[in-house]
PDB file of C-alpha atoms in Angstrom:
ATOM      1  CA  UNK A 349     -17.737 -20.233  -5.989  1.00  0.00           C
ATOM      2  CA  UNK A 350     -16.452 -23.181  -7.507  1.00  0.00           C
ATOM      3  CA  UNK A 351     -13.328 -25.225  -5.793  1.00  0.00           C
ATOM      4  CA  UNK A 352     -11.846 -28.519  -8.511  1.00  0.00           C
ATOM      5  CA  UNK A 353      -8.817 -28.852  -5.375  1.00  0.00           C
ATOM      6  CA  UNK A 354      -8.753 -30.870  -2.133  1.00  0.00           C
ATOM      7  CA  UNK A 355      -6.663 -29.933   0.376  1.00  0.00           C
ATOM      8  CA  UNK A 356      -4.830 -33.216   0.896  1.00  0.00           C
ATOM      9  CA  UNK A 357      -2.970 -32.747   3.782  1.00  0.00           C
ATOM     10  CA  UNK A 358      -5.092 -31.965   6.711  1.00  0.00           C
ATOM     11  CA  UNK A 359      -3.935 -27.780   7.556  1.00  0.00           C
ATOM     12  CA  UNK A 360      -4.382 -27.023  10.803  1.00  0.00           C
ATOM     13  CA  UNK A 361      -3.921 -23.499   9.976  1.00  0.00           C
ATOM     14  CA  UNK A 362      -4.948 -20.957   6.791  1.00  0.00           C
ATOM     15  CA  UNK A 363      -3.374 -17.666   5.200  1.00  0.00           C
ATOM     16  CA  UNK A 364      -5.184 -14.892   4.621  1.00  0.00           C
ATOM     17  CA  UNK A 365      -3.786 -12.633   1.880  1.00  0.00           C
ATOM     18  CA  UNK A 366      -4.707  -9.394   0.256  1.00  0.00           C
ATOM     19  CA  UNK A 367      -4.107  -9.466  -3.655  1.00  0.00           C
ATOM     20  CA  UNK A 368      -4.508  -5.673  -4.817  1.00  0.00           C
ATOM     21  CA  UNK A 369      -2.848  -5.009  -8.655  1.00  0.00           C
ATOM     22  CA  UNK A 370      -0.671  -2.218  -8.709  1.00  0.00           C
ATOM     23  CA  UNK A 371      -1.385   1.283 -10.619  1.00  0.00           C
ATOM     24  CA  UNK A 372      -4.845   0.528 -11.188  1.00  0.00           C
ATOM     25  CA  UNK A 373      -7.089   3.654  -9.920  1.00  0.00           C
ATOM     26  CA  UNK A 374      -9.699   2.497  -8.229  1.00  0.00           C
ATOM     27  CA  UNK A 375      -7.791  -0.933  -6.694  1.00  0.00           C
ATOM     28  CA  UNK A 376      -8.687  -4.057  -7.999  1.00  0.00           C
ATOM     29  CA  UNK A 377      -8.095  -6.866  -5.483  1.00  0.00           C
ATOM     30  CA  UNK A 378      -9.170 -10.246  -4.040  1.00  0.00           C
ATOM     31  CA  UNK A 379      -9.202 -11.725  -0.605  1.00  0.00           C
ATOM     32  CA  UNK A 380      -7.937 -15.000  -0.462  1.00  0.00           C
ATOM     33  CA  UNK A 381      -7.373 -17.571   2.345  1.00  0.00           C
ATOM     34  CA  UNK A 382      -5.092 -20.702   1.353  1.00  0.00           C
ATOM     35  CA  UNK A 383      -3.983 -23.200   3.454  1.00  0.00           C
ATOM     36  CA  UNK A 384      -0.578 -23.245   5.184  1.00  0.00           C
ATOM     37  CA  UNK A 385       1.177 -25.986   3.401  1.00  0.00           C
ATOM     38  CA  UNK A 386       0.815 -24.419  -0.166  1.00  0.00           C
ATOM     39  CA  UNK A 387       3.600 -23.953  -1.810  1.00  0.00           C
ATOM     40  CA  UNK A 388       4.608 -19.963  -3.691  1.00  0.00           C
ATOM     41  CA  UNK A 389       3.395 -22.232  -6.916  1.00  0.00           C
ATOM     42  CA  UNK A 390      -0.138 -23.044  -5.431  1.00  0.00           C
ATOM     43  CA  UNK A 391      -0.110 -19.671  -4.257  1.00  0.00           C
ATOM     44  CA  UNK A 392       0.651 -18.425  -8.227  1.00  0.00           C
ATOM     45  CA  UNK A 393      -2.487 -20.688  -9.367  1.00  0.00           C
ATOM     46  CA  UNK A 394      -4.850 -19.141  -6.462  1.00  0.00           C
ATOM     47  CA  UNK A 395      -3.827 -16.119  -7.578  1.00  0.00           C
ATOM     48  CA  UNK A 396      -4.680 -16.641 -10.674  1.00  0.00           C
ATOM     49  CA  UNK A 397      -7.816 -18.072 -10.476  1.00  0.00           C
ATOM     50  CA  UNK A 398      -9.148 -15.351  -8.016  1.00  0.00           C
ATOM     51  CA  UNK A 399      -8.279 -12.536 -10.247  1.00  0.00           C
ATOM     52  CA  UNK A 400      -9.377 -13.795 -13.437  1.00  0.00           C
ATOM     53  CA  UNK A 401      -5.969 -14.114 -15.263  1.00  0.00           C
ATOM     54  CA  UNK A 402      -5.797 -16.988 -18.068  1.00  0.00           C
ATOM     55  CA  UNK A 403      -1.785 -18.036 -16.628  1.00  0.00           C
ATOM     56  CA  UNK A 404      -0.631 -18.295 -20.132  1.00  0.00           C
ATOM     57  CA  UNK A 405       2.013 -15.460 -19.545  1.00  0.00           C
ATOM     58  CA  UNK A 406       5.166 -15.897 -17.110  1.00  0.00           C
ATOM     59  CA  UNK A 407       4.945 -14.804 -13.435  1.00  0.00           C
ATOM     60  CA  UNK A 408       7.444 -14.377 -10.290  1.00  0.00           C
ATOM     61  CA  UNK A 409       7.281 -13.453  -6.691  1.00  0.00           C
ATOM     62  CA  UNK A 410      10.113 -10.762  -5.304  1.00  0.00           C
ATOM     63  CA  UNK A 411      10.333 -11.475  -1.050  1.00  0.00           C
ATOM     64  CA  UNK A 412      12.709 -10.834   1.120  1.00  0.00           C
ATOM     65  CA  UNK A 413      14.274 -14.129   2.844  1.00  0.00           C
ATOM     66  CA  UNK A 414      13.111 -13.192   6.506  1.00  0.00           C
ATOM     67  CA  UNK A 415      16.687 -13.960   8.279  1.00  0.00           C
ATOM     68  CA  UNK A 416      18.852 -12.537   5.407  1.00  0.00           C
ATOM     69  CA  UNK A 417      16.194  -9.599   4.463  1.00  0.00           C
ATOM     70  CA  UNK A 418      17.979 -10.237   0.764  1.00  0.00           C
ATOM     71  CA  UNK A 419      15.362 -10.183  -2.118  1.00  0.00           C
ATOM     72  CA  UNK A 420      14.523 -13.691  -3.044  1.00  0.00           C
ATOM     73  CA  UNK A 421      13.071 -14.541  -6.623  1.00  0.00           C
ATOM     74  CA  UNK A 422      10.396 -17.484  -6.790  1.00  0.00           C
ATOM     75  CA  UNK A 423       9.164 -18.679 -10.006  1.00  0.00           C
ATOM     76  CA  UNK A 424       9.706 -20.610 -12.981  1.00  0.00           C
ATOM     77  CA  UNK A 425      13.458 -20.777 -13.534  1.00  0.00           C
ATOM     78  CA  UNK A 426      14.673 -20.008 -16.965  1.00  0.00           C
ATOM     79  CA  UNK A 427      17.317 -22.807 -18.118  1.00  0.00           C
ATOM     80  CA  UNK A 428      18.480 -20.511 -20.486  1.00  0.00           C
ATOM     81  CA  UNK A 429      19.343 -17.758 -17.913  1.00  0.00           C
ATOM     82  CA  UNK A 430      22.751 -16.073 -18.341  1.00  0.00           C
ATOM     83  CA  UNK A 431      25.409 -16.674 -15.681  1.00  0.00           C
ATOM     84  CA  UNK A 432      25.179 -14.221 -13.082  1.00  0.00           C
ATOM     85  CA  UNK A 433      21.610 -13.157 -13.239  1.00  0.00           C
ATOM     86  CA  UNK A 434      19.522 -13.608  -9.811  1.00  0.00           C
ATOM     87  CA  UNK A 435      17.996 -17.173  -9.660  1.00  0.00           C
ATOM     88  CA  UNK A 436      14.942 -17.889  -9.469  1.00  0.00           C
ATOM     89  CA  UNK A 437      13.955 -20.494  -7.072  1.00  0.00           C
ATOM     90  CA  UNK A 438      11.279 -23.299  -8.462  1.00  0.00           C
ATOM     91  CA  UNK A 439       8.409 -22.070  -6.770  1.00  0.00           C
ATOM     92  CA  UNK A 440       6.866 -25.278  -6.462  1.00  0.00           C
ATOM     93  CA  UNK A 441       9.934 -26.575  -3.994  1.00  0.00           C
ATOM     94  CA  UNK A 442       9.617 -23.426  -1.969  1.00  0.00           C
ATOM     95  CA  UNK A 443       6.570 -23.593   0.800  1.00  0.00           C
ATOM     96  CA  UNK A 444       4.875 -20.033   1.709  1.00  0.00           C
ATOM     97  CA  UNK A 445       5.498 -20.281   5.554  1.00  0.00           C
ATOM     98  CA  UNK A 446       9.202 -20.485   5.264  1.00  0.00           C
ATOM     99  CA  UNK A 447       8.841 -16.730   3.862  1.00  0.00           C
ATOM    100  CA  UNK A 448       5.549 -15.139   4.630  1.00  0.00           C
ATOM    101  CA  UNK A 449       5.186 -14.164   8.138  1.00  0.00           C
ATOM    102  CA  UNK A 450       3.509 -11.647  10.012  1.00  0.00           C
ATOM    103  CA  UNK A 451       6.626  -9.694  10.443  1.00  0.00           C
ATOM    104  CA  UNK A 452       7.865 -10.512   6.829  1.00  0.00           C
ATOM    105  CA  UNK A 453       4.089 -10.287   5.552  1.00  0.00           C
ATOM    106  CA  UNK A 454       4.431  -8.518   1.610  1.00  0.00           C
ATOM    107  CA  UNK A 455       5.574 -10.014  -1.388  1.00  0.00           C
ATOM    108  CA  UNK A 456       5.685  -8.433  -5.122  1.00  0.00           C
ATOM    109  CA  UNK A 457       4.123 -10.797  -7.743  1.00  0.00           C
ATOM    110  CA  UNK A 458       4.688  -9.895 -11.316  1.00  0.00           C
ATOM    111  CA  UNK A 459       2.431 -11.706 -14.196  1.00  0.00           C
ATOM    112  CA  UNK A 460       3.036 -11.166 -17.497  1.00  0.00           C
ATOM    113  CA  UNK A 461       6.404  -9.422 -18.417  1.00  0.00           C
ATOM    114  CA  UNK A 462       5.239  -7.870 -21.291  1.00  0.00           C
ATOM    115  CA  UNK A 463       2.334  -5.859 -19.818  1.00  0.00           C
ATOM    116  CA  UNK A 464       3.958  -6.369 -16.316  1.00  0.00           C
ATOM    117  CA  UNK A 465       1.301  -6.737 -14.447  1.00  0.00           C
ATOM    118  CA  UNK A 466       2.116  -6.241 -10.538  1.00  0.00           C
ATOM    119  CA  UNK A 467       0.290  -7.614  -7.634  1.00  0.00           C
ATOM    120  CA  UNK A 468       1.188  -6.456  -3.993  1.00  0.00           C
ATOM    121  CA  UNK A 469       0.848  -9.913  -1.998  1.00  0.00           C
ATOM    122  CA  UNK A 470      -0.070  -9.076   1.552  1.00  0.00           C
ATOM    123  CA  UNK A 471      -0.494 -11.592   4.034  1.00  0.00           C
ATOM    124  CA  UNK A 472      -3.131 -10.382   6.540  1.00  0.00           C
ATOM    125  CA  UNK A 473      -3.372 -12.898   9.037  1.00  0.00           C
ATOM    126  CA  UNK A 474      -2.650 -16.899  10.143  1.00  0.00           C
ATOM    127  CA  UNK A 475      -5.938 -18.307  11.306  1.00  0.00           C
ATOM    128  CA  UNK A 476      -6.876 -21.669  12.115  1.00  0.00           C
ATOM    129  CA  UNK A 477      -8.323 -23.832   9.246  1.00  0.00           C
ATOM    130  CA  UNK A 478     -12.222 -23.970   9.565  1.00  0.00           C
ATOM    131  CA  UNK A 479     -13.355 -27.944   9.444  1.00  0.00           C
ATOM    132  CA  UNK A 480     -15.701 -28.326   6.455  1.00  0.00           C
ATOM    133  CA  UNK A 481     -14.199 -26.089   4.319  1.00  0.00           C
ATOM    134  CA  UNK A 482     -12.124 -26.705   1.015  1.00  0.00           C
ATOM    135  CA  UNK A 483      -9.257 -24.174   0.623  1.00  0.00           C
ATOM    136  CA  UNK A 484      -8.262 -22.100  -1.442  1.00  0.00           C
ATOM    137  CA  UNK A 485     -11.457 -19.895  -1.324  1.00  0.00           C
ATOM    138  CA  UNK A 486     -12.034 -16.080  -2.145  1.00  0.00           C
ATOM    139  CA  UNK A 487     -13.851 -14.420   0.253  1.00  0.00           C
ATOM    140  CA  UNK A 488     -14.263 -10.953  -1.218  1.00  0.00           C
ATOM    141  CA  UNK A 489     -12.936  -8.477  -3.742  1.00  0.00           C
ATOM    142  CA  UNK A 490     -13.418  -5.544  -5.804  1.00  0.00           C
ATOM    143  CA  UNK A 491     -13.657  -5.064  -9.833  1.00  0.00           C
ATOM    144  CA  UNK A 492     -12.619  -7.373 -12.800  1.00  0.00           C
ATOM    145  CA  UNK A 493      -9.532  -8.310 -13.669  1.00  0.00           C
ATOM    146  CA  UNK A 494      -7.618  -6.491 -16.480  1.00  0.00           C
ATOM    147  CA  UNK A 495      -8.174  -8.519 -20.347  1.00  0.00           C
ATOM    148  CA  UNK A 496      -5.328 -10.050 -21.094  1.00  0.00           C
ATOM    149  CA  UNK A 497      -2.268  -8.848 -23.626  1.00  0.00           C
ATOM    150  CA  UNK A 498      -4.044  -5.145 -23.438  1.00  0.00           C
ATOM    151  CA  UNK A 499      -0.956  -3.415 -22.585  1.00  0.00           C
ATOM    152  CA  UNK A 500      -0.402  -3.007 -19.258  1.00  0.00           C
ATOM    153  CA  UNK A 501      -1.601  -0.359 -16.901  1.00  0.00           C
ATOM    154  CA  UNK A 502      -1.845   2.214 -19.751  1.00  0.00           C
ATOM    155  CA  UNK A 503      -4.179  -0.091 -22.261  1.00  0.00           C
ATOM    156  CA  UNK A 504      -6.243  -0.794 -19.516  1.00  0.00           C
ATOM    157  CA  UNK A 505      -6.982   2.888 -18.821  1.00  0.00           C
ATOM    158  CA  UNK A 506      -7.397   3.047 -22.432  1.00  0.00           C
ATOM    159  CA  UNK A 507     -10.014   0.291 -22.375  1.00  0.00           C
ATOM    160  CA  UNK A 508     -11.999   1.835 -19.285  1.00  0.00           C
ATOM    161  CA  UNK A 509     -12.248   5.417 -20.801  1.00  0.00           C
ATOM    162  CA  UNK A 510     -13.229   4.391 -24.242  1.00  0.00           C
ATOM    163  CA  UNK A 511     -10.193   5.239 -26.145  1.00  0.00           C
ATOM    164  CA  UNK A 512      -8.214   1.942 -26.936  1.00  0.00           C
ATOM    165  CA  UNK A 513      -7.845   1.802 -30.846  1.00  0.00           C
ATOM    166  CA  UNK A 514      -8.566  -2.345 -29.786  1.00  0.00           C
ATOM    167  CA  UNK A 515     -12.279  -0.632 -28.282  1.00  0.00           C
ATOM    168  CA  UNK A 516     -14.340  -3.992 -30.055  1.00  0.00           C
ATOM    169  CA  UNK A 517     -12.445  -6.361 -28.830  1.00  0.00           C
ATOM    170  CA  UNK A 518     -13.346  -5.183 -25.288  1.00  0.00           C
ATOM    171  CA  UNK A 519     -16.855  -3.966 -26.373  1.00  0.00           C
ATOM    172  CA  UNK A 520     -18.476  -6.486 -23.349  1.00  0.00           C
ATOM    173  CA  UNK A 521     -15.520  -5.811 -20.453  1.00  0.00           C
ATOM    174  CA  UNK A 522     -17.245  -4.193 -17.536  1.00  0.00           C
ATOM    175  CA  UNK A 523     -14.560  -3.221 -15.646  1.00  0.00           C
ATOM    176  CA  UNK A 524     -16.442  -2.466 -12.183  1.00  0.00           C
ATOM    177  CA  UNK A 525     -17.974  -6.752 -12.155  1.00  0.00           C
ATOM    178  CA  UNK A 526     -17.106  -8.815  -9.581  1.00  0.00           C
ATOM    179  CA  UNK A 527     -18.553 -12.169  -8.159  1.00  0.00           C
ATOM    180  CA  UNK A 528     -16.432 -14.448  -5.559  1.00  0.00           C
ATOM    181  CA  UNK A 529     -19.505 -16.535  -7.288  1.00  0.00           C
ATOM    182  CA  UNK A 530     -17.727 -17.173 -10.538  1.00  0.00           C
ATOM    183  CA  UNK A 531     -14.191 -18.386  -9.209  1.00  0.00           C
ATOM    184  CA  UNK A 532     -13.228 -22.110 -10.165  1.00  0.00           C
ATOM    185  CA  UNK A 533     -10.270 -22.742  -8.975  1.00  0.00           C
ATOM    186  CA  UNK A 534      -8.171 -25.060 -10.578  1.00  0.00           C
ATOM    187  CA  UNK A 535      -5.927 -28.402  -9.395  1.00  0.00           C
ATOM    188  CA  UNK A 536      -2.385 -26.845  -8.882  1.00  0.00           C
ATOM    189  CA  UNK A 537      -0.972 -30.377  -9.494  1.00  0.00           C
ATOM    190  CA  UNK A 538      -2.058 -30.806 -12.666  1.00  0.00           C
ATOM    191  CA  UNK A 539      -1.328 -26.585 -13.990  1.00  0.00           C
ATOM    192  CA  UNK A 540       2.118 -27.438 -13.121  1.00  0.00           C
ATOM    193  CA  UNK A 541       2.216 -31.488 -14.767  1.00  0.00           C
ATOM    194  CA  UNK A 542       1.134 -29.194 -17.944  1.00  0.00           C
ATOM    195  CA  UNK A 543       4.080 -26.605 -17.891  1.00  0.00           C
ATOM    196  CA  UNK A 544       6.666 -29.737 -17.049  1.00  0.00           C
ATOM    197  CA  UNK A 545       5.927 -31.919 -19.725  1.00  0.00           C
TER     198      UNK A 545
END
């Protein structure tokens, strides 16, 4: 596996989430441990990275605010949202421990709105940070990623049986590969300097 970030500030302790996309029969998902001080947007890039999307689509995170149980929206806020919608919160101002908690331990993340892509976010347990070791890091997970723009849950079932009028595009997807060994993930810092400029 290979790691282009640095965890800057020293964590004392790490999160260890469950990433399993939703409707997909049988489950493709990642184990990921990140360290406490990322924020929902370095979460969105570890994310990412471990499952094999390309982030050139739109994502959010739905999680309930743990005092107020109200559904809270973290993303990237549209300027041109229409008064009275929900907001979404920058997710790069909001840190993951002032949601996730073991009591308050599931979030929904949604990745591209056109195939709507859903991710059940399930934070499995705080551990302390092992000394040596660069975070974020996969540790394990199960089948490959979706290809992009395929159409959602439905393509993709299209694509695994055979029957996607797109077949040739996909003629190389093997939907049952998986190797923590091929994971680079990317600098966080400079995804989001990208999307800002």
């Amino acid at each position: 596996m290979k790691n282009n970030t640095i965890d800057k500030n020293k964590t004392k302790n790490v999160y260890q989430f469950k990433i399993t996309l939703k409707e997909i029969k049988p489950p493709i998902w990642r184990r990921i441990i990140v360290p406490e001080t990322y924020s929902f947007w370095d979460l969105h890039v570890a994310i990412q990275d471990s499952m094999g999307w390309t982030d050139t689509h739109l994502h959010g995170f739905e999680i309930n605010f743990p005092r107020s149980k109200l559904i809270v929206s973290i993303g990237i806020p549209d300027e041109d949202e229409p008064e009275g919608e929900q907001e979404i919160v920058p997710g790069w101002k909001v840190k993951i421990k002032e949601f996730f908690t073991l009591e308050n331990n599931t979030a929904n993340y949604i990745y591209d709105y056109g195939d709507y892509w859903q991710h059940k976010v399930q934070l499995e347990k705080i551990i302390p940070a092992e000394k040596g070791l660069t975070y974020p890091v996969c540790i394990v997970g199960k089948r490959a990623c979706p290809p992009e723009d395929c159409g959602g849950s439905f393509g993709y079932e299209e694509i695994v049986n055979g029957t996607s009028e797109f077949q040739k595009e996909y003629g190389d997807y093997d939907p049952e590969y998986f190797d923590t060994d091929d994971i680079y993930f990317g600098d966080p810092a400079e995804r989001l300097k990208s999307i800002l400029q």
